[in-house]
Amino acid sequence: MKGPLKKTYHILAFVWYAFVLQTLASKDPKDLPVGMFVYGGPWKYLTFLNLLLQMVFFGLAAVNDFQHLLGKGAAKHLSLCKDLIFSVFAFPVGMFVVLMFWGIFTYDRQLVYPATMDDFFAPWMNHAMHTLVLPFLLGEIHLQPHAYPKTKNGVGALCIVGVAYLSWVVWVYLTVGIWVYPLLGLFSTAGLMGFFFCNMCVVTFLYLLGQMLNKQVWGHVDVSSTPSRGKTHIRAHD
């Protein structure tokens, strides 16, 4: 039963994210708040990048569900790629977007999602971008095991991507004088560095949380795969 459920889950999740992204793409830039897409378009927003990331992951997961149709080598590499994207990027980044957005929104929504945005994005779209990501990720954790890389390698890769995104945010500000998120304009240079460091600590914690949840649900998951079927080994809890 889990096989058909997993396939259905992955396909529906992929279609959902594709639909959300298509809905965002259909918005006329002229109707959006002034300055929102002044430089870099939607590519400077972590929310948008996360939606793309989630769609790519669930797309790969859906294809991986039919790995018996692929060659042994292709199936093995696809499975490893899927697990890497989920463990190092999709889970920690997706959780970070949800927790940070609603944390700041609760404190003062003007700092992250001004009230004027409600005129352009219906409430369901806000939740599609910033809420439903969480249950989709938790559902994935419980649906199948994921092989995690060595912790130092996973955290290192995540930090490299995090620094790259923060550098992109700073570049946008230096180029057009507008912060991607109004919140960033409240900090001094030292405060901004501290805020960025705290964000990196939070996303690193979320990576470790995903690793812990994966082990809690599935026990130890070996990175190695069987040569015949390309399936991940699962070892029971100690």
PDB file of C-alpha atoms in Angstrom, residues 6-7 61 69 74-75 123 131 143 149 151 155 162 177 179 196 211 223 225 228 231 236:
ATOM      1  CA  LYS A   6       4.242   7.318  -2.032  1.00  0.00           C
ATOM      2  CA  LYS A   7       3.854   7.696  -5.777  1.00  0.00           C
ATOM      3  CA  ALA A  61      11.085  11.882  -5.931  1.00  0.00           C
ATOM      4  CA  LEU A  69      12.020   1.594 -15.421  1.00  0.00           C
ATOM      5  CA  ALA A  74      20.750   5.793 -13.339  1.00  0.00           C
ATOM      6  CA  ALA A  75      18.392   4.615 -10.581  1.00  0.00           C
ATOM      7  CA  PRO A 123      -4.707  34.512   1.584  1.00  0.00           C
ATOM      8  CA  THR A 131       2.586  27.390   5.507  1.00  0.00           C
ATOM      9  CA  LEU A 143       6.674   8.441   4.049  1.00  0.00           C
ATOM     10  CA  PRO A 149      25.622  12.550   4.033  1.00  0.00           C
ATOM     11  CA  THR A 151      27.114  15.765   9.015  1.00  0.00           C
ATOM     12  CA  VAL A 155      26.351  21.343   6.994  1.00  0.00           C
ATOM     13  CA  GLY A 162      23.405  30.077   2.590  1.00  0.00           C
ATOM     14  CA  GLY A 177      19.660  50.575  -2.578  1.00  0.00           C
ATOM     15  CA  TRP A 179      16.685  45.576   0.829  1.00  0.00           C
ATOM     16  CA  PHE A 196      22.909  36.727   9.212  1.00  0.00           C
ATOM     17  CA  GLN A 211      18.554  14.239  10.373  1.00  0.00           C
ATOM     18  CA  VAL A 223      24.202   5.681   2.205  1.00  0.00           C
ATOM     19  CA  SER A 225      22.693   0.956  -2.021  1.00  0.00           C
ATOM     20  CA  SER A 228      20.732  -5.018  -7.867  1.00  0.00           C
ATOM     21  CA  LYS A 231      17.420   0.574  -2.750  1.00  0.00           C
ATOM     22  CA  ALA A 236      16.493  -0.905  12.757  1.00  0.00           C
TER      23      ALA A 236
END
